[in-house]
Coordinates of C-alpha atoms in Angstrom, one line a residue:
X1 CA 95.2 164.0 46.7
X2 CA 96.1 161.2 44.1
X3 CA 95.6 157.5 45.2
X4 CA 93.2 158.3 48.2
X5 CA 90.2 156.9 48.9
X6 CA 87.8 159.7 50.5
X7 CA 84.4 159.0 52.9
X8 CA 81.9 161.8 52.5
X9 CA 78.9 162.0 54.9
X10 CA 76.7 164.5 55.9
X11 CA 73.1 164.8 57.5
X12 CA 70.4 166.2 55.5
X13 CA 66.2 167.2 55.6
X14 CA 64.1 169.0 53.0
X15 CA 60.5 170.2 52.6
X16 CA 57.3 169.1 50.7
X17 CA 56.8 166.0 48.9
X18 CA 59.5 163.0 49.1
X19 CA 62.1 163.7 46.2
X20 CA 65.5 162.4 45.6
X21 CA 68.8 164.1 44.5
X22 CA 72.0 162.1 43.2
X23 CA 75.2 162.8 44.0
X24 CA 78.4 162.9 41.9
X25 CA 82.2 164.2 42.5
X26 CA 83.7 165.6 39.1
X27 CA 86.7 167.9 38.1
X28 CA 86.3 171.7 38.4
X29 CA 85.0 171.8 34.8
X30 CA 82.2 169.8 36.0
X31 CA 83.6 166.9 33.9
X32 CA 85.3 163.4 34.2
X33 CA 82.5 162.2 37.3
X34 CA 84.1 159.9 39.8
X35 CA 82.1 157.0 40.9
X36 CA 80.4 157.6 44.2
X37 CA 78.1 155.4 45.9
X38 CA 74.2 156.5 47.3
X39 CA 71.3 158.4 46.3
X40 CA 69.8 161.0 48.8
X41 CA 66.3 160.6 49.4
X42 CA 63.7 163.0 51.5
X43 CA 60.8 161.5 52.8
X44 CA 59.0 160.6 56.4
X45 CA 59.9 162.9 59.1
X46 CA 63.1 164.4 57.1
X47 CA 60.7 166.3 54.5
X48 CA 58.8 168.2 56.8
X49 CA 61.4 171.1 57.3
X50 CA 61.6 169.3 61.0
X51 CA 64.6 171.3 62.6
X52 CA 65.1 168.5 64.9
X53 CA 68.3 166.8 63.8
X54 CA 67.3 163.2 65.4
X55 CA 65.3 162.9 62.3
X56 CA 67.6 163.9 59.8
X57 CA 68.6 161.5 57.4
X58 CA 72.6 160.3 57.2
X59 CA 74.2 159.9 53.9
X60 CA 77.5 158.0 53.7
X61 CA 79.6 157.8 50.4
X62 CA 83.0 157.0 49.3
X63 CA 85.3 157.8 46.2
X64 CA 88.6 157.3 44.9
X65 CA 90.8 160.4 43.3
X66 CA 93.0 159.4 40.6
X67 CA 94.7 162.4 40.5
X68 CA 95.9 165.5 42.5
X69 CA 93.3 168.6 41.8
X70 CA 90.7 170.5 42.9
X71 CA 86.9 168.4 42.7
X72 CA 83.4 169.7 43.2
X73 CA 80.6 167.8 44.7
X74 CA 77.2 168.1 42.9
X75 CA 73.9 167.4 44.2
X76 CA 71.2 167.2 41.5
X77 CA 67.7 167.1 42.4
X78 CA 65.2 164.3 40.3
X79 CA 61.9 163.8 40.1
X80 CA 60.6 167.4 40.4
X81 CA 57.3 167.2 39.2
X82 CA 55.4 170.3 37.9
X83 CA 56.0 173.2 39.8
X84 CA 56.5 172.0 43.2
X85 CA 59.3 173.1 45.0
X86 CA 61.6 170.7 46.8
X87 CA 64.0 172.0 49.1
X88 CA 67.0 170.4 50.2
X89 CA 69.1 171.3 53.7
X90 CA 72.8 169.7 54.6
X91 CA 74.2 169.9 57.7
X92 CA 77.4 168.3 59.5
X93 CA 79.2 167.8 56.2
X94 CA 82.5 165.6 56.7
X95 CA 85.0 164.4 54.1
X96 CA 87.6 163.0 55.3
X97 CA 90.2 159.7 54.4
X98 CA 88.9 157.0 54.6
X99 CA 90.5 154.9 56.9
X100 CA 89.4 151.4 56.4
X101 CA 86.6 148.4 55.6
X102 CA 85.2 146.2 57.6
X103 CA 83.8 142.5 56.0
X104 CA 81.9 141.2 58.8
X105 CA 80.0 137.5 58.6
X106 CA 76.8 139.5 60.3
X107 CA 76.8 142.3 58.2
X108 CA 75.9 143.7 54.8
X109 CA 78.3 144.0 52.4
X110 CA 80.3 147.6 53.5
X111 CA 79.7 151.1 51.3
X112 CA 82.8 151.5 49.9
X113 CA 84.3 152.8 46.3
X114 CA 87.2 150.8 44.7
X115 CA 90.4 151.9 46.0
X116 CA 93.3 151.4 48.1
X117 CA 92.2 151.3 51.9
X118 CA 95.2 151.5 54.3
X119 CA 93.4 148.6 56.6
X120 CA 91.1 145.9 55.7
X121 CA 89.2 143.9 58.4
X122 CA 87.5 139.9 57.9
X123 CA 85.6 139.0 60.9
X124 CA 85.2 135.5 60.4
X125 CA 85.3 132.5 63.4
X126 CA 87.7 130.2 61.5
X127 CA 88.0 126.7 63.5
X128 CA 91.6 125.2 63.5
X129 CA 93.0 123.1 60.7
X130 CA 89.7 123.1 59.0
X131 CA 89.2 124.0 55.6
X132 CA 86.7 127.2 54.5
X133 CA 85.5 128.5 51.5
X134 CA 85.8 132.3 51.0
X135 CA 85.5 135.1 48.3
X136 CA 86.4 138.6 48.9
X137 CA 86.7 142.0 46.4
X138 CA 90.5 142.0 47.3
X139 CA 93.4 139.5 47.6
X140 CA 93.4 137.5 50.9
X141 CA 96.7 136.7 53.2
X142 CA 97.0 136.5 56.6
X143 CA 96.1 132.8 56.9
X144 CA 98.2 129.7 57.0
X145 CA 97.2 128.1 53.8
X146 CA 95.2 129.3 50.9
X147 CA 94.4 127.2 47.7
X148 CA 92.9 127.9 44.6
X149 CA 91.0 125.6 42.1
X150 CA 93.1 123.8 39.5
X151 CA 91.3 120.6 38.5
X152 CA 88.6 118.0 38.5
X153 CA 88.7 114.3 37.7
X154 CA 84.8 113.3 37.2
X155 CA 85.6 109.3 36.9
X156 CA 87.4 109.2 40.2
X157 CA 85.5 112.3 41.9
X158 CA 88.6 114.4 42.6
X159 CA 88.9 118.1 42.8
X160 CA 92.2 119.1 43.0
X161 CA 93.6 122.6 44.4
X162 CA 97.0 124.2 44.7
X163 CA 98.3 126.5 46.9
X164 CA 98.9 130.2 46.3
X165 CA 100.3 133.0 48.7
X166 CA 97.3 134.9 48.2
X167 CA 94.0 135.0 46.4
X168 CA 92.6 137.0 43.5
X169 CA 90.0 139.6 44.2
X170 CA 86.7 138.2 43.3
X171 CA 87.6 134.9 42.6
X172 CA 86.6 132.3 45.2
X173 CA 89.2 129.9 47.0
X174 CA 89.7 127.6 50.2
X175 CA 91.4 129.2 53.1
X176 CA 92.4 127.5 56.4
X177 CA 94.5 128.4 59.5
X178 CA 96.2 126.2 61.8
X179 CA 95.1 127.9 65.2
X180 CA 91.5 129.6 66.0
X181 CA 91.3 132.6 64.3
X182 CA 88.5 135.5 64.1
X183 CA 89.8 138.3 62.8
X184 CA 91.9 138.7 60.0
X185 CA 93.7 142.2 59.2
X186 CA 95.4 143.6 55.9
X187 CA 97.1 146.3 55.2
X188 CA 97.4 148.9 52.3
X189 CA 94.2 146.7 50.7
X190 CA 93.4 147.4 46.9
X191 CA 89.7 146.7 47.0
X192 CA 87.8 146.3 43.7
X193 CA 84.2 146.2 42.8
X194 CA 82.3 143.5 44.3
X195 CA 81.6 141.2 41.4
X196 CA 82.3 137.5 42.2
X197 CA 83.8 135.5 39.4
X198 CA 83.7 131.6 39.2
X199 CA 87.0 129.9 39.9
X200 CA 86.9 127.0 37.2
X201 CA 88.7 123.8 36.3
X202 CA 87.2 121.6 33.2
X203 CA 83.3 120.6 34.6
X204 CA 83.9 121.8 38.3
X205 CA 83.1 125.5 39.3
X206 CA 83.9 127.2 42.9
X207 CA 81.0 129.6 42.9
X208 CA 81.2 132.8 45.2
X209 CA 78.6 134.7 47.2
X210 CA 78.4 138.2 48.5
X211 CA 75.2 137.6 50.1
X212 CA 73.3 135.0 52.0
X213 CA 72.4 132.2 49.5
X214 CA 70.2 129.1 49.1
X215 CA 71.9 126.3 47.2
X216 CA 69.3 124.3 45.8
X217 CA 70.0 121.2 43.2
X218 CA 70.1 122.5 40.1
X219 CA 68.7 120.7 36.7
X220 CA 71.8 119.6 34.6
X221 CA 74.0 120.4 37.6
X222 CA 75.2 119.3 40.4
X223 CA 75.5 121.2 43.9
X224 CA 78.0 121.0 46.7
X225 CA 79.0 122.7 50.0
X226 CA 81.9 122.7 52.4
X227 CA 80.7 122.8 55.9
X228 CA 82.4 121.7 59.3
X229 CA 85.5 119.8 56.4
X230 CA 83.1 117.7 55.1
X231 CA 81.6 117.8 51.4
X232 CA 77.6 117.4 51.2
X233 CA 75.9 117.0 47.6
X234 CA 72.7 119.2 47.8
X235 CA 69.8 116.9 47.6
X236 CA 65.9 117.6 47.8
X237 CA 66.5 119.9 50.5
X238 CA 68.4 123.5 49.7
X239 CA 71.3 124.4 52.0
X240 CA 71.7 128.2 52.8
X241 CA 75.4 129.4 53.0
X242 CA 76.6 132.8 54.5
X243 CA 78.1 135.6 52.9
X244 CA 81.6 135.8 51.4
X245 CA 81.7 131.8 50.9
X246 CA 81.5 129.8 47.6
X247 CA 79.5 126.4 46.7
X248 CA 81.0 123.4 44.3
X249 CA 79.4 123.1 41.2
X250 CA 79.7 120.6 38.6
X251 CA 78.4 120.2 34.9
X252 CA 79.6 116.7 34.7
X253 CA 78.6 114.4 37.5
X254 CA 81.1 112.0 39.6
X255 CA 81.0 108.5 39.0
X256 CA 82.3 108.1 42.7
X257 CA 79.6 108.1 45.6
X258 CA 81.3 111.5 46.8
X259 CA 84.1 114.2 46.1
X260 CA 87.3 114.3 47.5
X261 CA 89.4 117.2 47.3
X262 CA 93.1 117.3 46.6
X263 CA 95.6 120.3 47.2
X264 CA 98.9 120.1 45.7
X265 CA 98.4 116.3 44.5
X266 CA 97.5 114.8 48.1
X267 CA 94.5 113.9 49.1
X268 CA 93.2 116.5 52.1
X269 CA 93.2 115.6 55.2
X270 CA 90.2 115.7 57.3
X271 CA 87.7 116.8 54.3
X272 CA 85.4 113.6 53.8
X273 CA 82.7 113.6 51.0
X274 CA 79.5 112.7 52.2
X275 CA 76.7 111.2 49.4
X276 CA 73.2 113.3 48.2
X277 CA 71.5 111.0 51.1
X278 CA 73.5 112.9 53.9
X279 CA 73.0 115.9 55.8
X280 CA 71.5 117.8 52.8
X281 CA 68.7 115.6 53.2
X282 CA 67.6 116.0 56.9
X283 CA 69.6 113.9 58.5
X284 CA 71.1 115.4 62.1
X285 CA 75.0 115.6 63.1
X286 CA 76.8 117.0 66.1
X287 CA 79.4 119.9 65.8
X288 CA 82.1 116.8 65.2
X289 CA 80.0 115.6 61.9
X290 CA 78.6 112.3 63.5
X291 CA 75.5 111.5 62.5
X292 CA 72.8 111.8 65.5
X293 CA 69.9 109.7 65.4
X294 CA 67.9 111.5 68.8
X295 CA 69.5 114.7 69.2
X296 CA 69.1 116.2 72.8
X297 CA 69.3 119.8 73.9
X298 CA 72.4 121.5 71.9
X299 CA 73.7 123.0 68.9
X300 CA 73.7 120.3 65.9
X301 CA 73.8 120.7 62.0
X302 CA 70.7 120.1 59.7
X303 CA 70.4 120.8 56.1
X304 CA 73.9 122.5 56.3
X305 CA 73.0 124.9 58.9
X306 CA 73.3 125.0 62.3
X307 CA 70.4 124.4 64.6
X308 CA 69.5 124.8 68.5
X309 CA 67.7 121.9 70.0
X310 CA 65.6 123.1 73.3

């Protein structure tokens, strides 16, 4: 059916030497292939013709259908190598409409094909009334406040944002919930291919990441991270940010000692700018952002990351 996204899954095994097979979905004439993820790789116990289903490998892929019609599943073996016969057997083949996707902080980017999904969930702990950076391959709503990058005043160290009803797919933004939240649920979501695009304003950029990323002090650029409602300049020590986050990069340094955020022309309450000699250079802070000289047992923030003192 047109405008539907499907999930294909099966178990498989093979014989003789390791081999790979590519998968494609085409029209009934074998043309106009649809985008589908994954390569079938036969190796290990699965390559020995073992009938025990527990050693068979699993395949899972998604594809979107642009028009009603009949389609063909193609599996093409590659890396044949001489006269070696490499056989492939499949079982438990399932093809069904994809129900939804979950983008979780503690998991890798889910496998999917760009298309419309009935449900999309974001599992992420948002602290009440604190701004957080974010980037997703779909438009986000369902939180109390969303703000997008608008301007940068280098002389006064002001980064300006404007509020919006929703974000734009693959473009980083700020979001805030007025109450603690651990999940955002969206319906009938158009999910694009994951390719983060910088949000830019003058000499400032929000740079989104889809994997855990180490942010370092750059040559000719100035990097900042937002953590616990505070803006920290990355100094000698790098900072690691989680997936689906963004960091600030300036190509024109600010004349001010620290940056400040403005949303709709008003300075953002609660967000505090800290210079490079702060948390990113080894100082320890508690979860309220207060500097701690001699931390005891508990959870703290050091170099932009949570650490446990035992």
